Amino acid sequence: MNVECPPSPLPLGRYHVAAMHKLSARLACLVLIITGCAVSPPPAASPADTSPPPLEGMTLREEATVLRLEDRREFDREVSARWASSSNVLMRRRIALALGRIGTATFDDENGNGSRDPNETMAGVELLTTLAADPDLDVRRTTAFSLGEIGDPAGVNALLGLASDAHPDVAAEAVEALSKLHAATTVGRFSEFTRSPVEAVRARAVRYLFRFDSDDASAIAAATLDDPSTSIRREAVYTLSRRVYPPAQRKLELMLSDPDTLIRTYAARALARIAAPVSLPYLITAMRDPHPWVRTEAARGVSAIAAKDPRALRTSTFTDDVVRVISATRDPDPGTRGAAIETLGYYAVTSEAARKSLYDLAGSGSRSQRELTAAALAARLPDAADSPLETLLSSDLPFARRAALDATAGTPFGATLRSRFITDPNPSVRSSAVGNIPDDAVAAEQHLIERGMEDSDIVVRATAIDRFAARKDVPPAQLLAPLLAAERRARVDALNDARFSAIQAIASLDLSEVPAGDPHIAAARESEDFTGTERFLRTLLADDDPMVRRLAADQLVAKLELPRPQFTPLPVDKPLSWYEEVADWAKDPHTATIQMTRGNIELLLLTQDAPLTTRNFVDLANRGFYNNTSFMRVVPNFVIQGGDPRNDMSGGPGYAIRDEINLQKYTRGAVGMALSGPDTGGSQHFVTHSPQPHLDGGYTIFARVVGGMGGVVDQTERGDRVQRILIDQRPAAGLDVSGAQNTPLPTEIGPITRQRLLDTVPEYQERMNSYEPDSAVLEMIAMTASPDDRIEVYLGTWCDDSQREVPKLFRILDALKTDYGVELSTSYVALNRDKNQPADLVRDKQIDLVATFIYYRGERELGRIVESPEALIEDDLLRILAAAQ
C-alpha cells in the first residue's frame, strides 16, 4: 500500500521559532495512520495554504494560561476571543484545541443563570465556527476536530463546510467529526462523503459509518466491499466489524482470503459478531492464517458461534476441527493461545481429546492460560468429576477465581461460586463475587450484597452499592436511607468509587410518586437532611471532587431530564507558576522505559500533545508508583493495560486528571490513558496491539512505542510484571515510531518450508525476485560445492533481518540449480524471539541472532553467516567454501 504521512500532530506551544522548526522536523511523520491514510494525490492546496503566515512564539505565561483554563475546564470568553483573532497562527491553533477540551464540559452561559438554555451553545462553538474559515490548514483541521469533540449540533454547518475543504486532511478530519454528531446528521447526508473523489476523505467516511449504528449505514459499507482500493475495502470491513450486519456475511467470508492482513482480521471479527453457523468452516480455516491477528479473531468467531448454538460445532469435520483448536492453544502468539482456550472449552463438552487438552493446560499452562482455563472449565464443565477446576480455584491465582465468576454469572454454578468467594481474602475476587449477581438474583442474594456494602475495601463496597440499587422487590424509597448512608461514609475514602456508585444509585431511584409522608423519606430527611433528589444533586455541583461535580450534572440531565447545570470552573487551584513549569518542561519530548521481567518497552512521550498527562505519568514514575505493578489486563489484538497498584483494574493514584484529547490516532503502539468516563484518568494506561480507530478522540494519547513492540508488547500475558518505569533513560532525539506502528510480521515456530515462507510473508517473493546475485561468484560456488553439501537456515518469520537475507538465498539457490545444475539441500527452521524454540532443533546450535545460515559438508560445519553477510551473501558462501579447500 502506498501511504501518505499525514501532517504532524498539532504543537501545543512554542517559545522560539527555531525550536519549533526543529521539533516539527523530528515529529513530521510521528503518526503513520495504518488505516485510512491517503493513497491518492491530494488536490492542489489553496493559495493561503502555500504561503502560511510566519510562525511566532508563545511565552511561558501564555502557554500556562491556556493550560490552566483547560485544567479547570474554564471558558474565558475574553481570552478565547483574543487568541482566536490573533495574528499569531500558533495562538489560533492552540485556542482551537483548547476550546475542544473546555467545551465538552462547559457551556456559554450568556445570561449567567447557571443552566443551559435552549439558545445557549457549549463553550467555544461560536468562536470555532469563525475559525473554520481560517487561512491556516492546521487551524481548520483542529477546529474540525474540536467541533467533533464538543458534539454540539450548532457546529454541524461549519463541519459540513470543512468537509469540503480543499485540503484532504482538513476535509477528512471534518468528516470524522461529523460522525460524532450522528444524532444531528442523517446517514443520507453523511453517505455523500463516502463517494468523495478524494480517497482520504472517502476512507474516513466509510470508516466511521459504524457510529450511525443503523442497517442503512452498514449497507453502504457492505456495498463498498467491492471497491478497487485496498484502503477503502479495509475501512468498509472495519465498520462492519463494529456491529452485526448479517447481509454482509457471504462477502465477509470471501474476504478472509484477502491479501491484506487487516482486511482478513476485520472480516473475522465481523463474522464473529454475526455468529452464523454456516461461517464455521471459514473461521476454522482462518485459524490457520499466517497472521496471529486473524487467527485470534477467527478463534473468537468460533466461540461466538458455539455460544449462540453449541450444536453448530457438530459438523462432519468435528474431529479435524478439534485438532485445529488444540493446535491453536500451542500457537507461538499468546493472543491466539488465549482466544483458543475459550474455544476449546466448547469442544471439550463432547470431545475427549479437547477435554484432555484443557485439563493439561490447567496443570502445565502459563499463569494466564490457567486463568483462562478456569473460566472455560467453570462455564462448560462445572460438574465434571475428573476436572482440575477445584485445583485452580484453590490456587494462589485470584484471577482464576475472578475468571470463573465472570464466566458463570447467570448459572446456578455461578451462584455457588459467589457464596463461596464473598469472603475471599483478595478484594478483587470479593468484588467480582458481588458484581456478577444478575439483576434477577439481586433479591435472593441480598445477604451477599449487604455483606459487600460493609466490606473494608472501597471497590467491593462500590460494586455492592450498584447491585443494591438494582433491587426491584422493595419500594425505591426503602433503598434511600442505606444509599445516603453509604454516600456519606464514602466521602472520606481514598478513592471515590463507592461514593460514585452511591450518587448514581440515589439519582436512579424513582421517588416521583412517593407520598411526602412516606416513612422512608421521613427517615432519610431526619438522618441525612435529604430534601429531594434534585437538591441532593445540586449540592454536589460545588463539590471539591471535580468528578463528583460532573457526575451530579450528568445525573440531573439523564435521570431528572433537567437543563444542563454549570459545574465549572473546576476546583483546581494550582498556581500559574506550576503550569509555567510544566510548559517549560514540555518544550521538548521525553522518553520512558517500562522495565518488565519480559523485557523493556521504550516510549516517546508526546509532551506537546498532552503536557499535563505526560507530566503526571512522569511524576508517578519518578516516585516509584508503578514499581512492581503489572499489566493486569490483556485483550489479544486490542490492548495491554497497566498502571494499577491494586493490579485489578480498579486502582489509581487517588485523584483524577483532565483529558487532553488530541489529534493523534490510535494506530499500533499508541499509549493512551484508561478511563471510566470523561476526565477520570489517573495512572492506568494501555498500549494498542493494532489500529483501533473507534478510540480516536475518546482517550488521551500521550506516548508511542518506539521499541519493544514485537518482542515485549505483543508477547505480554495478563499479569506480567512491571519492575519500574524510568524516565529519560535514552535520548528522545531521532526516535522514529513508524517501525513500531507497522503491522507486525507473523511468528511461526518449527520446521518450515520455502513455500510456506513465501505464502506467509509476501515480502519474501518480492525481495527474491528483485535480487540479482553476482553470476561470476555463483559459477565459482558451483565449481567448489560438493554433492553432500547442505545448508541449515535458522530464521525468524517476525524478523526484519531474516526478511532481508533469506529471500536472497532463495534466489541464489534457484540460480545455482537453473544455470549450473547444482542443487544445494537446504532446510529451514523458524525460531521464537528468544531463539530457544523449537528446543529439539536448536539445541547445541548456538543460535544467537537470526537469520543464521550454517553450511555443512556431510556432518561437518564449514562455516556460518550470522544475521548480516560481511559482503554479498554469495560472497560469504564462497568464502566459506574456499576456507574448506
Coordinates of C-alpha atoms in Angstrom, one line a residue, residues 98-458:
A98 CA -8.3 24.2 24.0
L99 CA -11.9 25.0 23.2
G100 CA -12.4 21.4 22.1
R101 CA -11.3 20.3 25.5
I102 CA -13.1 23.0 27.5
G103 CA -16.3 22.9 25.6
T104 CA -17.1 19.3 26.4
A105 CA -17.8 20.2 30.0
T106 CA -18.8 23.9 29.9
F107 CA -21.4 25.9 28.1
D108 CA -21.5 29.6 27.2
D109 CA -23.8 30.8 30.0
E110 CA -24.7 34.1 28.4
N111 CA -27.4 35.1 30.9
G112 CA -25.5 33.7 33.9
N113 CA -28.4 31.7 35.3
G114 CA -26.3 28.5 35.8
S115 CA -28.4 26.4 33.4
R116 CA -28.0 25.8 29.8
D117 CA -30.9 27.4 28.0
P118 CA -32.1 26.3 24.6
N119 CA -30.4 29.1 22.8
E120 CA -27.0 28.6 24.5
T121 CA -24.2 26.6 23.0
M122 CA -21.4 24.7 24.5
A123 CA -18.4 26.9 25.2
G124 CA -16.4 27.9 22.2
V125 CA -18.6 26.7 19.5
E126 CA -19.3 30.2 18.2
L127 CA -15.6 31.0 18.1
L128 CA -14.8 27.7 16.4
T129 CA -17.3 28.4 13.6
T130 CA -15.3 31.6 12.8
L131 CA -12.0 29.7 12.9
A132 CA -13.5 27.2 10.3
A133 CA -12.6 29.9 7.7
D134 CA -9.0 30.4 8.9
P135 CA -6.4 30.6 6.2
D136 CA -4.1 28.1 8.1
L137 CA -4.9 24.5 7.3
D138 CA -3.9 23.3 10.8
V139 CA -6.2 25.8 12.4
R140 CA -9.1 24.5 10.3
R141 CA -8.1 20.9 10.9
T142 CA -8.0 21.4 14.7
T143 CA -11.3 23.4 14.5
A144 CA -13.0 20.4 12.8
F145 CA -11.6 18.1 15.5
S146 CA -12.7 20.3 18.3
L147 CA -16.2 20.7 17.0
G148 CA -16.5 17.0 16.8
E149 CA -15.2 16.6 20.4
I150 CA -17.8 19.1 21.7
G151 CA -20.6 17.5 19.8
D152 CA -22.9 20.5 19.8
P153 CA -25.4 20.4 16.8
A154 CA -24.7 24.1 16.4
G155 CA -21.4 23.1 14.8
V156 CA -22.8 20.9 12.1
N157 CA -23.0 23.6 9.4
A158 CA -19.4 24.6 10.0
L159 CA -18.3 20.9 9.8
L160 CA -20.2 20.4 6.6
G161 CA -18.3 23.3 5.1
L162 CA -14.9 22.0 6.4
A163 CA -15.8 18.5 4.9
S164 CA -15.5 20.2 1.5
D165 CA -12.2 21.9 2.3
A166 CA -9.6 22.0 -0.4
H167 CA -7.1 20.2 1.7
P168 CA -7.8 16.4 2.2
D169 CA -6.6 16.3 5.8
V170 CA -9.0 19.1 6.9
A171 CA -11.9 17.5 5.0
A172 CA -11.2 14.1 6.4
E173 CA -11.0 15.4 10.0
A174 CA -14.3 17.2 9.5
V175 CA -15.9 14.0 8.2
E176 CA -14.7 12.1 11.2
A177 CA -16.1 14.9 13.5
L178 CA -19.5 14.8 11.7
S179 CA -19.7 11.1 12.5
K180 CA -19.6 12.0 16.2
L181 CA -22.6 14.3 15.7
H182 CA -24.5 11.4 14.1
A183 CA -27.7 12.3 16.1
A184 CA -27.7 15.6 14.2
T185 CA -26.5 14.3 10.8
T186 CA -28.6 11.9 8.7
V187 CA -27.0 8.8 7.2
G188 CA -28.0 10.0 3.8
R189 CA -26.2 13.3 4.2
F190 CA -23.1 11.7 5.6
S191 CA -23.1 9.0 2.9
E192 CA -22.3 11.6 0.3
F193 CA -18.8 11.7 1.7
T194 CA -18.4 8.0 1.1
R195 CA -18.4 8.9 -2.6
S196 CA -15.9 11.7 -2.4
P197 CA -13.3 11.8 -5.2
V198 CA -10.6 12.3 -2.6
E199 CA -9.7 8.9 -1.3
A200 CA -8.5 10.1 2.1
V201 CA -12.0 11.7 2.7
R202 CA -13.8 8.7 1.3
A203 CA -11.9 6.3 3.5
R204 CA -12.6 8.3 6.7
A205 CA -16.3 8.5 5.8
V206 CA -16.5 4.7 5.3
R207 CA -14.6 4.0 8.4
Y208 CA -17.0 5.9 10.7
L209 CA -20.3 4.7 9.2
F210 CA -20.5 2.4 12.2
R211 CA -21.2 5.4 14.5
F212 CA -24.6 5.7 13.0
D213 CA -25.5 2.2 14.3
S214 CA -28.0 1.5 11.6
D215 CA -28.6 -1.0 8.9
D216 CA -28.7 1.8 6.3
A217 CA -25.1 2.8 7.3
S218 CA -23.9 -0.9 7.3
A219 CA -25.5 -1.4 3.8
I220 CA -23.4 1.5 2.5
A221 CA -20.3 -0.1 4.0
A222 CA -21.2 -3.5 2.6
A223 CA -21.6 -2.1 -0.9
T224 CA -18.1 -0.6 -0.6
L225 CA -16.5 -4.0 -0.1
D226 CA -16.1 -4.3 -3.8
D227 CA -14.1 -1.1 -4.1
P228 CA -10.9 -1.5 -6.1
S229 CA -8.9 0.4 -3.4
T230 CA -7.5 -1.7 -0.6
S231 CA -7.7 1.2 1.7
I232 CA -11.4 1.7 1.1
R233 CA -12.2 -2.0 1.4
R234 CA -10.3 -2.1 4.7
E235 CA -12.4 0.7 6.1
A236 CA -15.6 -0.9 4.9
V237 CA -14.9 -4.2 6.6
Y238 CA -13.7 -2.3 9.7
T239 CA -17.1 -0.5 10.1
L240 CA -18.9 -3.9 9.6
S241 CA -16.8 -5.4 12.3
R242 CA -18.3 -2.8 14.8
R243 CA -21.9 -4.0 14.6
V244 CA -24.0 -7.0 13.5
Y245 CA -25.0 -6.9 9.8
P246 CA -25.9 -10.4 8.5
P247 CA -26.5 -9.4 4.9
A248 CA -22.7 -8.9 4.5
Q249 CA -21.9 -12.4 5.7
R250 CA -21.1 -14.0 2.4
K251 CA -18.8 -11.2 1.3
L252 CA -17.1 -11.2 4.6
E253 CA -16.4 -15.0 4.3
L254 CA -14.7 -14.3 1.0
M255 CA -12.6 -11.5 2.5
L256 CA -11.0 -14.0 4.9
S257 CA -8.7 -14.8 1.9
D258 CA -7.8 -11.2 1.1
P259 CA -4.1 -10.4 0.8
D260 CA -4.4 -7.6 3.3
T261 CA -3.8 -8.6 6.9
L262 CA -6.2 -6.0 8.4
I263 CA -9.0 -6.8 6.0
R264 CA -8.8 -10.5 7.0
T265 CA -8.7 -9.5 10.7
Y266 CA -11.7 -7.3 10.5
A267 CA -13.6 -9.8 8.4
A268 CA -13.1 -12.5 11.0
R269 CA -14.2 -10.0 13.7
A270 CA -17.3 -9.1 11.7
L271 CA -18.2 -12.8 11.3
A272 CA -17.8 -13.3 15.0
R273 CA -20.5 -10.6 15.6
I274 CA -22.9 -12.3 13.1
A275 CA -22.1 -15.7 14.6
A276 CA -23.8 -17.7 11.8
P277 CA -23.2 -21.5 11.9
V278 CA -22.6 -21.5 8.1
S279 CA -19.5 -19.4 8.7
L280 CA -17.9 -22.0 10.9
P281 CA -15.7 -23.7 8.2
Y282 CA -14.4 -20.4 7.0
L283 CA -13.4 -19.4 10.5
I284 CA -11.8 -22.8 11.3
T285 CA -9.8 -22.3 8.1
A286 CA -8.8 -18.8 9.2
M287 CA -7.4 -20.2 12.4
R288 CA -4.5 -21.4 10.1
D289 CA -3.9 -17.9 8.8
P290 CA -0.3 -16.8 8.7
H291 CA -1.0 -13.8 10.9
P292 CA -1.9 -14.1 14.6
W293 CA -4.4 -11.2 14.5
V294 CA -6.5 -13.2 12.1
R295 CA -6.1 -16.4 14.0
T296 CA -7.1 -14.7 17.2
E297 CA -10.3 -13.2 15.7
A298 CA -11.1 -16.4 14.0
A299 CA -10.9 -18.4 17.3
R300 CA -13.2 -15.8 18.8
G301 CA -15.6 -16.2 15.9
V302 CA -15.8 -20.0 16.5
S303 CA -16.5 -19.3 20.2
A304 CA -19.3 -16.8 19.3
I305 CA -21.0 -19.4 17.1
A306 CA -20.8 -22.0 19.8
A307 CA -22.1 -19.6 22.4
K308 CA -25.2 -19.0 20.3
D309 CA -25.7 -22.7 19.4
P310 CA -23.3 -25.3 20.7
R311 CA -24.8 -27.8 18.3
A312 CA -23.3 -25.9 15.4
L313 CA -19.9 -27.4 16.2
R314 CA -21.1 -30.9 15.4
T315 CA -20.2 -30.9 11.8
S316 CA -18.7 -33.6 9.6
T317 CA -15.2 -32.1 10.2
F318 CA -15.7 -32.1 14.0
T319 CA -12.6 -34.3 14.7
D320 CA -10.4 -32.2 12.5
D321 CA -11.7 -29.0 14.0
V322 CA -10.8 -30.2 17.4
V323 CA -7.3 -30.9 16.3
R324 CA -7.1 -27.4 14.8
V325 CA -8.3 -25.8 18.1
I326 CA -5.9 -27.8 20.2
S327 CA -3.1 -26.8 18.0
A328 CA -4.1 -23.1 18.4
T329 CA -3.6 -23.4 22.2
R330 CA 0.1 -24.1 21.4
D331 CA 0.3 -21.2 18.9
P332 CA 3.5 -19.1 19.1
D333 CA 1.3 -16.0 19.6
P334 CA 0.0 -15.6 23.2
G335 CA -3.2 -13.8 21.9
T336 CA -4.1 -16.7 19.7
R337 CA -3.4 -19.2 22.5
G338 CA -5.6 -17.3 24.9
A339 CA -8.5 -16.9 22.4
A340 CA -8.3 -20.6 21.6
I341 CA -8.7 -21.7 25.2
E342 CA -12.2 -20.4 25.4
T343 CA -13.0 -22.1 22.0
L344 CA -11.5 -25.3 23.3
G345 CA -13.9 -25.2 26.2
Y346 CA -16.9 -25.5 23.9
Y347 CA -15.4 -28.5 22.1
A348 CA -14.4 -30.1 25.5
V349 CA -18.1 -30.7 26.3
T350 CA -18.3 -33.5 23.8
S351 CA -14.7 -34.2 22.7
E352 CA -12.5 -36.4 24.9
A353 CA -9.4 -35.0 23.1
A354 CA -10.4 -31.4 23.7
R355 CA -11.2 -32.1 27.4
K356 CA -7.8 -33.8 27.9
S357 CA -6.1 -30.8 26.3
L358 CA -8.0 -28.4 28.6
Y359 CA -7.1 -30.4 31.6
D360 CA -3.4 -30.4 30.6
L361 CA -3.5 -26.6 30.3
A362 CA -4.9 -26.4 33.8
G363 CA -1.8 -28.1 35.1
S364 CA 1.0 -27.0 32.8
G365 CA -0.1 -23.8 31.1
S366 CA 1.3 -20.4 31.9
R367 CA -0.4 -18.3 34.7
S368 CA -2.6 -16.5 32.1
Q369 CA -3.5 -19.8 30.4
R370 CA -4.5 -21.4 33.7
E371 CA -6.7 -18.4 34.5
L372 CA -8.5 -18.7 31.1
T373 CA -8.8 -22.4 31.6
A374 CA -10.5 -21.9 34.9
A375 CA -13.1 -19.8 33.1
A376 CA -13.6 -22.4 30.4
L377 CA -14.0 -25.3 32.8
A378 CA -16.4 -23.3 35.1
A379 CA -18.6 -22.3 32.2
R380 CA -18.6 -25.5 30.2
L381 CA -17.7 -28.4 32.6
P382 CA -18.7 -27.3 36.1
D383 CA -19.7 -30.7 37.2
A384 CA -17.1 -32.9 35.6
A385 CA -15.9 -35.4 38.2
D386 CA -12.3 -35.5 37.0
S387 CA -12.0 -31.7 36.4
P388 CA -9.0 -29.8 37.7
L389 CA -11.2 -26.8 38.3
E390 CA -11.1 -27.1 42.0
T391 CA -7.4 -27.1 42.0
L392 CA -7.4 -23.9 40.0
L393 CA -10.0 -22.2 42.3
S394 CA -8.0 -23.2 45.4
S395 CA -4.7 -22.0 44.0
D396 CA -2.9 -18.7 44.5
L397 CA -4.4 -17.3 41.3
P398 CA -7.1 -14.8 42.3
F399 CA -7.7 -14.0 38.6
A400 CA -8.6 -17.7 38.1
R401 CA -11.4 -17.2 40.6
R402 CA -12.4 -13.9 39.0
A403 CA -12.5 -15.5 35.6
A404 CA -14.7 -18.4 36.8
L405 CA -17.1 -15.9 38.5
D406 CA -17.3 -13.8 35.3
A407 CA -17.9 -16.9 33.1
T408 CA -20.7 -18.3 35.3
A409 CA -22.7 -15.2 36.3
G410 CA -26.1 -16.4 35.0
T411 CA -25.8 -20.0 36.0
P412 CA -26.6 -22.0 39.2
F413 CA -22.9 -22.8 39.5
G414 CA -22.2 -19.1 39.5
A415 CA -24.4 -18.6 42.5
T416 CA -22.5 -21.3 44.3
L417 CA -19.2 -19.6 43.5
R418 CA -20.5 -16.2 44.6
S419 CA -21.4 -17.5 48.0
R420 CA -18.1 -19.2 48.3
F421 CA -15.9 -16.3 47.3
I422 CA -17.7 -13.4 49.0
T423 CA -15.2 -13.9 51.9
D424 CA -12.1 -14.4 49.7
P425 CA -9.0 -12.8 51.1
N426 CA -8.4 -11.0 47.7
P427 CA -10.7 -7.9 47.4
S428 CA -10.9 -8.1 43.6
V429 CA -12.4 -11.6 44.0
R430 CA -14.9 -10.4 46.5
S431 CA -15.8 -7.5 44.2
S432 CA -16.3 -10.0 41.3
A433 CA -18.5 -12.2 43.6
V434 CA -20.8 -9.2 44.2
G435 CA -20.6 -7.7 40.8
N436 CA -21.7 -10.8 39.0
I437 CA -25.0 -11.1 40.8
P438 CA -27.6 -10.8 37.9
D439 CA -30.5 -8.4 38.2
D440 CA -32.9 -11.2 38.6
A441 CA -30.9 -12.7 41.5
V442 CA -30.4 -9.4 43.5
A443 CA -33.3 -10.1 46.0
A444 CA -32.2 -13.8 46.6
E445 CA -28.6 -12.8 47.1
Q446 CA -29.2 -9.7 49.1
H447 CA -27.2 -11.1 52.0
L448 CA -24.2 -11.1 49.8
I449 CA -24.8 -7.6 48.8
E450 CA -25.3 -6.3 52.3
R451 CA -22.0 -8.0 53.3
G452 CA -20.3 -6.3 50.4
M453 CA -21.7 -2.9 51.5
E454 CA -19.9 -3.3 54.8
D455 CA -16.7 -4.5 53.2
S456 CA -13.5 -2.8 54.2
D457 CA -12.4 -2.5 50.6
I458 CA -13.7 0.6 48.7

